[in-house]
XYZ file of C-alpha atoms in Angstrom:
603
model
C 228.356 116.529 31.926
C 229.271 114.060 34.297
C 231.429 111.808 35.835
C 229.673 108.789 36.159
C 232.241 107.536 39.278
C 230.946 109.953 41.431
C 227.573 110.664 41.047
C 225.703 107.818 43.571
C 227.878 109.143 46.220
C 227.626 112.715 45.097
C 223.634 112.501 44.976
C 223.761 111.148 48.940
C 226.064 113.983 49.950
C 224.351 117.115 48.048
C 221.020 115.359 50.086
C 222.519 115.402 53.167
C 224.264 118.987 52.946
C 220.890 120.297 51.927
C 218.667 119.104 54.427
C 220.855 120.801 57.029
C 222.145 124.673 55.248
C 220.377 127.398 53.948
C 221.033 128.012 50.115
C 221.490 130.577 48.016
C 221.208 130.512 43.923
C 223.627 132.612 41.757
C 221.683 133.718 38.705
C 224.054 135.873 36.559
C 227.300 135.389 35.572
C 228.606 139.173 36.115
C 229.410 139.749 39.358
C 228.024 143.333 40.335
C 227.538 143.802 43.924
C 224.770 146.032 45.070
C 224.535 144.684 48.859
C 226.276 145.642 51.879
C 229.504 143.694 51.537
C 230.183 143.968 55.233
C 226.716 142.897 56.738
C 224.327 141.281 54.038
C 223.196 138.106 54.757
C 221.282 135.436 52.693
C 218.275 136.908 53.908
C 219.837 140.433 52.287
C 219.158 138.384 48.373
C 218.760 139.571 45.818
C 219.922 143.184 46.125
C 218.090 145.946 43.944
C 219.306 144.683 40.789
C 216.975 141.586 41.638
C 219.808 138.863 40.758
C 222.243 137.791 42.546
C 226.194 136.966 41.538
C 228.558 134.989 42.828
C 230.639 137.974 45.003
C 226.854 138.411 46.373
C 226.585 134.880 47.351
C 230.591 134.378 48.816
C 229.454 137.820 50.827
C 225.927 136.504 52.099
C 226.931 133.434 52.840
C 230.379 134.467 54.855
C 227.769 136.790 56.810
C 225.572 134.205 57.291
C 226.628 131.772 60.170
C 226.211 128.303 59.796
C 227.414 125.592 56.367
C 226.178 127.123 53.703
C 225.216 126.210 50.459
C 225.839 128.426 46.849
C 223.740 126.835 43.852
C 223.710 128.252 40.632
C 220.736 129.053 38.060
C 222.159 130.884 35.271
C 219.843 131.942 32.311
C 220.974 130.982 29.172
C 220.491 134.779 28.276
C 222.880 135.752 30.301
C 225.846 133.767 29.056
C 228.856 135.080 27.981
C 232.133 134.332 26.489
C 231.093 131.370 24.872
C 233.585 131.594 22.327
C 236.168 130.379 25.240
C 233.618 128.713 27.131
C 231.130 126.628 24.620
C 228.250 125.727 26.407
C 228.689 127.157 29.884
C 227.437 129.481 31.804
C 230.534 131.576 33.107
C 231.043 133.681 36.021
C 233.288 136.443 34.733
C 235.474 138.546 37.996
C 235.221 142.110 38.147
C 237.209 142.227 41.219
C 237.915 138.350 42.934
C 238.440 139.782 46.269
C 235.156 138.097 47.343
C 235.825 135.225 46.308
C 236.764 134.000 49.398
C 234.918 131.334 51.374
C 235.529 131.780 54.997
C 232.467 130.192 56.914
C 231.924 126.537 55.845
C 230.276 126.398 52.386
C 228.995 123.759 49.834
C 229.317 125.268 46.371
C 227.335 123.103 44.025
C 228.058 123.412 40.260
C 225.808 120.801 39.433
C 222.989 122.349 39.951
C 223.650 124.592 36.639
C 223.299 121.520 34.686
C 220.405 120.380 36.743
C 218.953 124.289 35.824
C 219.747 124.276 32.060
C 220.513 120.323 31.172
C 223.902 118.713 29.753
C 225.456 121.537 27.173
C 228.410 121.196 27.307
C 229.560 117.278 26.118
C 233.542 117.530 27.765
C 232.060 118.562 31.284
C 230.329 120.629 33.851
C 228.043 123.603 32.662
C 229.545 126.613 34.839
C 232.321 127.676 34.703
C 235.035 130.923 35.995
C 236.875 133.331 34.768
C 239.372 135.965 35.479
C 240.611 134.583 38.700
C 240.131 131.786 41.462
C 238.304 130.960 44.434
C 239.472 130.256 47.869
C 237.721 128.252 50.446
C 238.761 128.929 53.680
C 236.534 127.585 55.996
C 236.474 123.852 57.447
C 234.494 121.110 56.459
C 233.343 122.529 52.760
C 232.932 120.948 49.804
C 233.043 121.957 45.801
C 231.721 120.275 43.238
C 230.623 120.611 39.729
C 232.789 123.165 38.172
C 234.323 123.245 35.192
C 238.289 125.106 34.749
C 238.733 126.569 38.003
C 241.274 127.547 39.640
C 240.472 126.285 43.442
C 242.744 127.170 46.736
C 241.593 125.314 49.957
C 243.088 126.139 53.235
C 240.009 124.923 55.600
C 240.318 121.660 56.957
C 238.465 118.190 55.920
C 237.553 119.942 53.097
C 235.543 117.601 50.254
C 236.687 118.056 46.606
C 235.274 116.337 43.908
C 233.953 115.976 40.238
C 235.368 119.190 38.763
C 236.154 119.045 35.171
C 237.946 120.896 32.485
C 241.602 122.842 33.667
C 241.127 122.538 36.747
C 243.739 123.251 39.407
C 243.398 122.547 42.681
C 245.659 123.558 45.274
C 245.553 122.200 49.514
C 247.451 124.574 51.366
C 247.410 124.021 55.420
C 244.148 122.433 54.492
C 244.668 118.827 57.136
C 242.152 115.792 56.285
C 240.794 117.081 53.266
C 239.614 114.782 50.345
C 240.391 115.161 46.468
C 238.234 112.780 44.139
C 237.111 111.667 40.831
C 238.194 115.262 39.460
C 239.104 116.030 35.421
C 241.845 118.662 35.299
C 245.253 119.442 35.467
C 247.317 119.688 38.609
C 246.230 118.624 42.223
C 248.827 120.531 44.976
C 249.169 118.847 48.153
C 251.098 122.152 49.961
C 251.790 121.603 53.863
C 248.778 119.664 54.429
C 248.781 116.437 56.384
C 246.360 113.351 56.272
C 245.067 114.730 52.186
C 243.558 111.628 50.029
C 243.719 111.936 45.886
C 241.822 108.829 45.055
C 239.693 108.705 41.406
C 241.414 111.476 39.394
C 242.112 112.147 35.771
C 244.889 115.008 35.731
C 248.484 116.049 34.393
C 250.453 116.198 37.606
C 250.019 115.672 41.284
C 252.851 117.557 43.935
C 253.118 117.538 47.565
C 255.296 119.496 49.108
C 256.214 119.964 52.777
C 259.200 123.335 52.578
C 260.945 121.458 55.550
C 264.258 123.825 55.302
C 262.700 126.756 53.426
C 259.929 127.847 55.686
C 260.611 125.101 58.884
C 256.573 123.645 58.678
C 257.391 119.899 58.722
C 256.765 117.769 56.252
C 253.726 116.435 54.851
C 252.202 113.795 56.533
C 250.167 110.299 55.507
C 249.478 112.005 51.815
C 247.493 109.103 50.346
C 247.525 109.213 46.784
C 245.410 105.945 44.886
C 244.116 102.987 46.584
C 243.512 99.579 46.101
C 240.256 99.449 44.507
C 239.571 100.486 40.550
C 237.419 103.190 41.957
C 240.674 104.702 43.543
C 243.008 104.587 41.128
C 244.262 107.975 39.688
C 245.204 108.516 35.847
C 247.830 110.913 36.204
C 248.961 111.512 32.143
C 252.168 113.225 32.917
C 253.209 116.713 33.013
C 255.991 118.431 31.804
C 257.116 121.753 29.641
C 259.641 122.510 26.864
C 262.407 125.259 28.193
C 263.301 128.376 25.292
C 266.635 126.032 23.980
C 264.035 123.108 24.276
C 264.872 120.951 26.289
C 262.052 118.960 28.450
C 261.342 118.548 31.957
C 258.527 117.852 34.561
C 257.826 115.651 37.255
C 254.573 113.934 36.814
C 254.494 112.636 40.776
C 256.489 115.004 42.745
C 257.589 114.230 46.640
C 259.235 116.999 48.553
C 259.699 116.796 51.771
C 257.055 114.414 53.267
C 256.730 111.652 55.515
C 254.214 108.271 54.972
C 253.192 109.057 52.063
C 251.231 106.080 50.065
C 251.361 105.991 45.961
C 249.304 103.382 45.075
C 247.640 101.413 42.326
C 248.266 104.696 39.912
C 248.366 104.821 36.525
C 251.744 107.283 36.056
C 252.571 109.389 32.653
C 250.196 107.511 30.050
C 247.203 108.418 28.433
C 244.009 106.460 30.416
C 243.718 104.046 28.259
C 247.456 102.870 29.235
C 248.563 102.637 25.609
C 250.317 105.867 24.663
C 252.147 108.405 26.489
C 250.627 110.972 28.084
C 253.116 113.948 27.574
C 256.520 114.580 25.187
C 258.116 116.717 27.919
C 257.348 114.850 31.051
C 261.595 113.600 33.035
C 260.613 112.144 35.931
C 257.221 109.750 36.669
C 257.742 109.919 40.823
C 260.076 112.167 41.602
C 261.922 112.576 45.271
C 263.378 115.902 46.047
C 263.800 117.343 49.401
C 263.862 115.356 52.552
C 260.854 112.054 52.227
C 260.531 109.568 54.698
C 258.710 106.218 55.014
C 257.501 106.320 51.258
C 255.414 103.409 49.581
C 255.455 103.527 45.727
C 253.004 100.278 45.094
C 251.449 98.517 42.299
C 251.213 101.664 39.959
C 252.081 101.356 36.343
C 254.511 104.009 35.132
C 255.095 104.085 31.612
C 255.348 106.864 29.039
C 258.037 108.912 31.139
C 260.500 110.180 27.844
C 260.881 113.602 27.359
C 261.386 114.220 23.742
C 264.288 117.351 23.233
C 262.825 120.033 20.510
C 264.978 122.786 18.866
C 266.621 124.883 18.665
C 269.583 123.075 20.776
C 267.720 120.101 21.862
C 266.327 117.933 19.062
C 266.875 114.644 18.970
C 267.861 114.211 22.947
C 265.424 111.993 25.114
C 264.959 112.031 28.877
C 263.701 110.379 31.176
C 263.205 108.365 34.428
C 260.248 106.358 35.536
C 260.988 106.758 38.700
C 264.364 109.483 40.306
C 264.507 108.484 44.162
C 266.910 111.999 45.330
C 267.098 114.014 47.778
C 267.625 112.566 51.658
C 265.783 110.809 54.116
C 264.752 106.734 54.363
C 262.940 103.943 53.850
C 261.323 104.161 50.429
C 259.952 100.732 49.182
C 259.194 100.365 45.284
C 257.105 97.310 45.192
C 254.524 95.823 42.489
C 254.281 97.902 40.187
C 255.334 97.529 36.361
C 257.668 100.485 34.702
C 257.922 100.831 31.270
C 254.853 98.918 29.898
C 251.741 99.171 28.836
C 248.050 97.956 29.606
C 248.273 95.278 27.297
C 252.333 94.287 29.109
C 254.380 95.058 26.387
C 257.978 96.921 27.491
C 257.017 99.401 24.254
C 256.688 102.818 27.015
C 260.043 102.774 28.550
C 262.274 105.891 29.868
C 266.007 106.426 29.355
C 265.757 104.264 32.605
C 263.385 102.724 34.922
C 264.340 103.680 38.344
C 267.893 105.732 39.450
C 268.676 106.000 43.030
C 270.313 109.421 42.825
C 272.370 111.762 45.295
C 270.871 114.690 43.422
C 269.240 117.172 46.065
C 271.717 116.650 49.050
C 271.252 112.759 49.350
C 271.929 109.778 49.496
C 268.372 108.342 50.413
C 268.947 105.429 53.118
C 267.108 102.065 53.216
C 265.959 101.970 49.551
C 264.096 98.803 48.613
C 263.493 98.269 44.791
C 261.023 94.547 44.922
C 260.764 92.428 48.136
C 260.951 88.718 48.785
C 257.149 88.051 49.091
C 254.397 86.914 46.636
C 253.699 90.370 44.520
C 256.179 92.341 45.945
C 258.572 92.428 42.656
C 258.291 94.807 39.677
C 258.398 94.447 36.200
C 261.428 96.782 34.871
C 261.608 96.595 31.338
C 261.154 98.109 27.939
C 263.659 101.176 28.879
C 266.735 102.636 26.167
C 269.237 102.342 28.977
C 269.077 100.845 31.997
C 266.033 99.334 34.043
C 268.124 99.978 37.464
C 270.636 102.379 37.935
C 272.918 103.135 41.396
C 274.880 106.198 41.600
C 278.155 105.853 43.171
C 277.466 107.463 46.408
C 273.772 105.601 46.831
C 274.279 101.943 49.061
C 272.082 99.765 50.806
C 269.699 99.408 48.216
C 267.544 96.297 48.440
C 266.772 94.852 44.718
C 264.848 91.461 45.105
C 262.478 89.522 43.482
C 261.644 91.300 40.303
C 261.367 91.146 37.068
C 263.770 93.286 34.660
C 264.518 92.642 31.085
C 264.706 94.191 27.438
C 266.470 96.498 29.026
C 268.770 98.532 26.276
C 271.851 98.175 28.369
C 271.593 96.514 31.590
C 269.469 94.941 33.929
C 271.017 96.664 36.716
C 273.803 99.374 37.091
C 276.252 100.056 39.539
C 278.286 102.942 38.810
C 281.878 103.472 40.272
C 282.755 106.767 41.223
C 283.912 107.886 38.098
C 280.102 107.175 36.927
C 281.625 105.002 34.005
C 278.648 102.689 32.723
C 278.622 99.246 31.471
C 279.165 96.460 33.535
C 281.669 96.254 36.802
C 284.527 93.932 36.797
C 284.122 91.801 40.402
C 286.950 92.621 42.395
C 289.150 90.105 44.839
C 287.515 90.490 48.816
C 284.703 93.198 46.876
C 287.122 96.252 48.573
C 286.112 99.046 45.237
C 283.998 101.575 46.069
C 280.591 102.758 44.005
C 276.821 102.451 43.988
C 275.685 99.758 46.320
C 279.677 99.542 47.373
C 279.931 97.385 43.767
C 278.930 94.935 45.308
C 280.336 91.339 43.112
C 277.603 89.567 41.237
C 278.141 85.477 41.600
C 280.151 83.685 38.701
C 277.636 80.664 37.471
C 279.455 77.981 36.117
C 276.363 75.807 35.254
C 272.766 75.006 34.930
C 271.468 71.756 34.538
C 267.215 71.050 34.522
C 265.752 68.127 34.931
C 261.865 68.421 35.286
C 260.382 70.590 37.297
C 263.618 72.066 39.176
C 267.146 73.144 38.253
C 270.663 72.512 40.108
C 272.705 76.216 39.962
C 276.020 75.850 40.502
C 279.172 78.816 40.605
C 280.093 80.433 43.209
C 280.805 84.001 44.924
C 284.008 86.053 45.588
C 282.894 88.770 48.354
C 283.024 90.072 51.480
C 284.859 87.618 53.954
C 282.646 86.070 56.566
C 279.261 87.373 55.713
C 276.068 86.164 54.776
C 274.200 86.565 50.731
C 271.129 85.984 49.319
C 272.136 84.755 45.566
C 269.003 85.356 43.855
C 268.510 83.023 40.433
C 266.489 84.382 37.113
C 265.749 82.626 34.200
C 265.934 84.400 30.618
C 264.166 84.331 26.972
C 267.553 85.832 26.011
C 270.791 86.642 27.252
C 271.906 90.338 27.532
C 273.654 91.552 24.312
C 276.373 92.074 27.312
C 276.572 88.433 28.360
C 275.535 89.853 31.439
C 271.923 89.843 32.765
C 269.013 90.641 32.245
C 266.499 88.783 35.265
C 263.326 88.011 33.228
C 261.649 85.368 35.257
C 262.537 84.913 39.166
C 263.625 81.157 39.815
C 263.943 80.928 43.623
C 266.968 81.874 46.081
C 269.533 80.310 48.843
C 271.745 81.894 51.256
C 275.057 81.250 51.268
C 278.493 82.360 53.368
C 281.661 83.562 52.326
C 284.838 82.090 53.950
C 287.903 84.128 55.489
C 289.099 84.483 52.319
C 285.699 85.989 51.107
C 284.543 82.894 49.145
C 281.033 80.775 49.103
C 280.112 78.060 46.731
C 277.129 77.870 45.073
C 275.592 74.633 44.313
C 271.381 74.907 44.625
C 268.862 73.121 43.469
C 265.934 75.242 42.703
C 262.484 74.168 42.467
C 261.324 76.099 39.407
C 260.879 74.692 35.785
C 263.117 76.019 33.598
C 263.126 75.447 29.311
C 266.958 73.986 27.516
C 266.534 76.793 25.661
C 266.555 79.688 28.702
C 270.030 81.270 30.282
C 270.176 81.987 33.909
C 271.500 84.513 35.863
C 271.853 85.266 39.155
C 272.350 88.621 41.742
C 274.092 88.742 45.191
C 272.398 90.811 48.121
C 274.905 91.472 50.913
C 272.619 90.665 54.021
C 274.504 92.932 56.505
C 274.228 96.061 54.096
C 271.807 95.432 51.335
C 273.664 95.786 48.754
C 272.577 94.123 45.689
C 275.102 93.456 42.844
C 274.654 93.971 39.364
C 273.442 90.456 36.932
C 275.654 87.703 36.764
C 276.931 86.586 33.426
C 274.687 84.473 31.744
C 275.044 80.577 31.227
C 273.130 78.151 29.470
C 270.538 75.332 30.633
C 271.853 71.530 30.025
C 269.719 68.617 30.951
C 266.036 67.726 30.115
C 264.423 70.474 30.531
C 261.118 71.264 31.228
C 257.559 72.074 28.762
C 257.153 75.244 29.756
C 253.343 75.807 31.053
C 252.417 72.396 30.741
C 250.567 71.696 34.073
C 248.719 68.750 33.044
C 251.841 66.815 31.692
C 250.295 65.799 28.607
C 253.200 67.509 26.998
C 251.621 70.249 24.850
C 250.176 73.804 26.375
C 246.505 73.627 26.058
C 242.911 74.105 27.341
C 243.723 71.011 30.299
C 246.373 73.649 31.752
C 244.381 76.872 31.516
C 241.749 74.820 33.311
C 244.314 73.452 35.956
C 245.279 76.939 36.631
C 241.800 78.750 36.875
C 240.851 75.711 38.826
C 243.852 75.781 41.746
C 243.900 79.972 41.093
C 244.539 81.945 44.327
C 245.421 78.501 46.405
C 249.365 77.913 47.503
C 250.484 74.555 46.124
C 254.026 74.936 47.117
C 257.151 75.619 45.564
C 257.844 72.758 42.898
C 254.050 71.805 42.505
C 253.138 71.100 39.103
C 250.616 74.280 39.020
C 253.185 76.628 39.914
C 254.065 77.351 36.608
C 256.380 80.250 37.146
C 258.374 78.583 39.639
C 259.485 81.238 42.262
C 255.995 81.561 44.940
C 254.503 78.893 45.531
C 251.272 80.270 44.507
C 248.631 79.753 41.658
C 248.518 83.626 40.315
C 248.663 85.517 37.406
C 251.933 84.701 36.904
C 251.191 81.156 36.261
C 248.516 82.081 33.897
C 250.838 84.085 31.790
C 253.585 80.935 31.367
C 250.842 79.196 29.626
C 249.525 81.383 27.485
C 253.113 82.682 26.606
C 253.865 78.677 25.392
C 250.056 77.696 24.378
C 250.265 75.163 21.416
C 253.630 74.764 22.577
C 254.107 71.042 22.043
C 257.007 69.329 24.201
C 259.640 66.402 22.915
């Protein structure tokens, strides 16, 4: 087998390990043990028997001082259980009290495959049975093994290219390093400055037990990266109870603090096209007490747990993302929720993200988007709502994104009562709920000419404070009248008077078709608080061709070329080449207005 990801790297480090540790080579899977457990050393191998097992390795090599390294060279002979294990060479317990690493130790699966070639086409050639192993001493590594249950509690331990059903679980295990592993559930328990990067697996938890056991939470738990190399495909994980209904958390945060997700592919299959479980609720889910969380550029999609008999069939749940629990300053930024690799909103949840006071919350300083180049998400694609606010939640931030085909709305405020649908603005904004109900704006008009678009309406809010009226353009209005926010315009700041009023009369720099309906959101600068979607109104005027950056007045190759030409510079708001209209910037969102309108010829 192999993962291809990790083998240059894997090759360098086997190298290294083995220049400096002396090695010992299991060759049968039973595990008799005819050495002195208590003082055989690698030197002690083989014992009368003349083989040696893998309790006879753990034991030579915990009596032997030094790193270590366990290698394996199983006859083909000697194989058993091969109606569970096809093509592997298993190591079957008798008794899994030695298997227990508590010097440092290398344990190098590989080398079966190395011993008796690639049998086994769906991964590694060895593989355990009848129990786990624990690695207890710093600095190890494990690689190479196929469904095993692992438990690390040494530090800057090195875990990589298993395969199969594996688990892995970190417990107290600081600095340690999970990577381009096949299996089912990496554990993150009470172990600070841990790394998941490269990963195919159902579920991924970290859990700090702040209140139950008073350890502290988890600290810096990175989980993805940047690159494509670091990017885990976590498929989603979730079970059916006995009256069938579903539930699982797929990301699960309890109780940690800096924790990065990042650049994650979240409850689809790897390809990004289907969903990766029926019973998986939640996508990232915050329980517990979480601090100084970044959710970033990850797609979530799939998250819609699918109710079974006998009392649940035909109920769906779901959340691609459930921020509960207590503690501050999560930001939910770039990443796209509810579709998938190809961008179509087709693997939506019941709803995107909820800010909940499940778990003993309200979470404080939530920011859903951000007001720089990237920072927004694409909501959309979900059966109920893409944003939803529960009525004790407030001062959460929702800027610059992108929601739409939403099955209800865009965004949800919900009044104490937790009555949905959308909330009547109230004189001086005095009504209490999610986000305080904070008033949306009242538009009154939209007129384009070219490449910008005057806004005018104006806001009935909090007396003497300062908004940011945020302006979106739409394909379609809301079946509501209300909403959605497809395409992000621009936005202005504006006051409210003593009697809580501001006028709103901007001029946006942003093209905008006769055919599109804009919509706007208020964000109460003092609190945060971010209202739900304006009603919609309709664009009068000119107009403009949509994702013609040449000007020729049709959507062709001239434009694709402007645009791959200019791509990555900043032109400005208002430049011809900034197609969408909201950055400045020559990106990928430009790119997409003209192939959404290409062949699109203008009057």
């Amino acid at each position: 087998m192999t993962n291809a990801r990790s083998l240059p790297a894997l090759g360098v480090l086997l190298a290294a390990s083995a220049a400096l540790s002396d090695t010992v080579v299991v060759t049968t899977g039973f595990d008799d043990i005819d050495i002195d457990w208590q003082t055989a050393t690698i030197a002690d191998l083989p014992g009368p028997d003349g083989k040696v097992s893998f309790s006879e390795a753990m034991i030579a090599t915990n009596n032997t001082p030094g790193h270590d390294r366990i290698e394996f060279a199983i006859p083909q002979s000697e194989w058993q259980l091969q109606f569970l294990f096809p093509g592997r060479a298993v190591v079957k317990a008798i008794n899994t009290f030695f298997w227990r690493a508590n010097d440092p130790v290398t344990i190098d699966g590989t080398t079966q495959t190395a011993f008796t070639g690639d049998t086994n086409p769906d991964g590694w050639e060895v593989a355990f049975f009848g129990g786990g192993v624990f690695v207890n001493g710093d600095d190890s590594e494990v690689t190479g093994i196929d469904s095993l249950p692992l438990d690390v509690t040494g530090d800057n331990a090195l875990i990589h290219g298993m395969s199969g059903t594996t688990n892995i679980t970190l417990y107290d295990s600081h600095g340690s390093m999970v990577r381009d592993n096949f299996g089912t559930t990496i554990k993150i328990d009470r172990s600070n400055d841990v790394t998941v990067i490269g990963n195919t697996v159902r579920r991924v938890r970290v859990q700090g037990f702040v209140s139950e056991f008073g350890t502290g939470p988890v600290l810096n738990t990175r989980i993805g990266g940047p690159t494509l190399a670091e990017r885990n495909y976590i498929t989603g994980y979730g079970t059916h109870n006995g009256e069938g209904y579903p539930g699982g958390t797929t990301v699960e945060l309890f109780d940690t603090t800096g924790t990065i997700v990042e650049n994650n592919w979240i409850g689809t299959t790897p390809d990004g096209m289907s969903s990766g479980s029926n019973a998986s609720t939640q996508g990232i889910g915050f329980s517990g007490e979480n601090h100084d969380v970044l959710i970033k550029d990850n797609r979530i999609a799939g998250i819609l747990g699918i109710g079974m008999g006998p009392h649940a069939a035909g109920f769906l749940f779901g959340y691609g993302i459930l921020v509960g629990g207590t503690g501050s300053g999560v930001v939910i930024t770039g990443n796209t929720i509810g579709l998938n690799a190809l961008g179509e909103p087709v693997l939506g949840s019941v709803t995107g993200i909820e800010v909940s006071d499940y778990f003993a919350g309200p979470m404080q300083d939530v920011t859903i988007g951000g007001t720089n180049a990237g920072q927004g998400n694409e909501i959309a694609g979900h059966l109920f709502n893409g944003v939803t606010i529960e009525p004790s939640v407030s001062g959460v931030l929702i800027a610059g994104n992108s929601i739409h085909t939403n099955g209800e709305l865009g965004i949800e405020l919900l009044n104490t009562g937790f009555n949905y649908g959308v909330t009547p603005n109230d004189p001086l904004d005095t009504d209490i709920g999610g986000n305080g109900l904070q008033n949306y704006p009242v538009l009154t008009g939209a007129d384009a000419a070219g490449a910008s678009v005057h806004i005018f309406g104006s806001l009935d809010s909090t007396p003497n404070r300062v908004f940011a009226i945020e302006f979106f353009a739409n394909t379609e209005c809301n079946p509501t009248g209300f909403g959605e926010g497809e395409r992000l315009l621009g936005r202005v700041d504006v006051m409210t008077n003593g009697g809580g009023i501001a006028d709103i009369d901007a001029t946006i720099m942003s093209p905008v078709s006769g055919s599109e309906w804009i919509t706007a959101t208020a964000t109460d600068r003092t609190t945060n608080n971010t209202s739900e979607f304006s009603a919609c109104v309709g664009v009068t005027g000119s107009g403009a061709c949509l994702g013609d950056a040449s000007g020729n007045a049709v959507v062709d190759v001239d434009d694709l070329n402007m645009i791959l030409g200019a791509w990555g510079t900043e032109v400005g708001a208002g430049s011809p080449l900034d197609l969408a209209g909201a950055d400045g910037w020559v990106d990928v969102d430009d790119l997409n207005m003209v192939l959404a309108h290409w062949g699109t010829a203008c009057p």
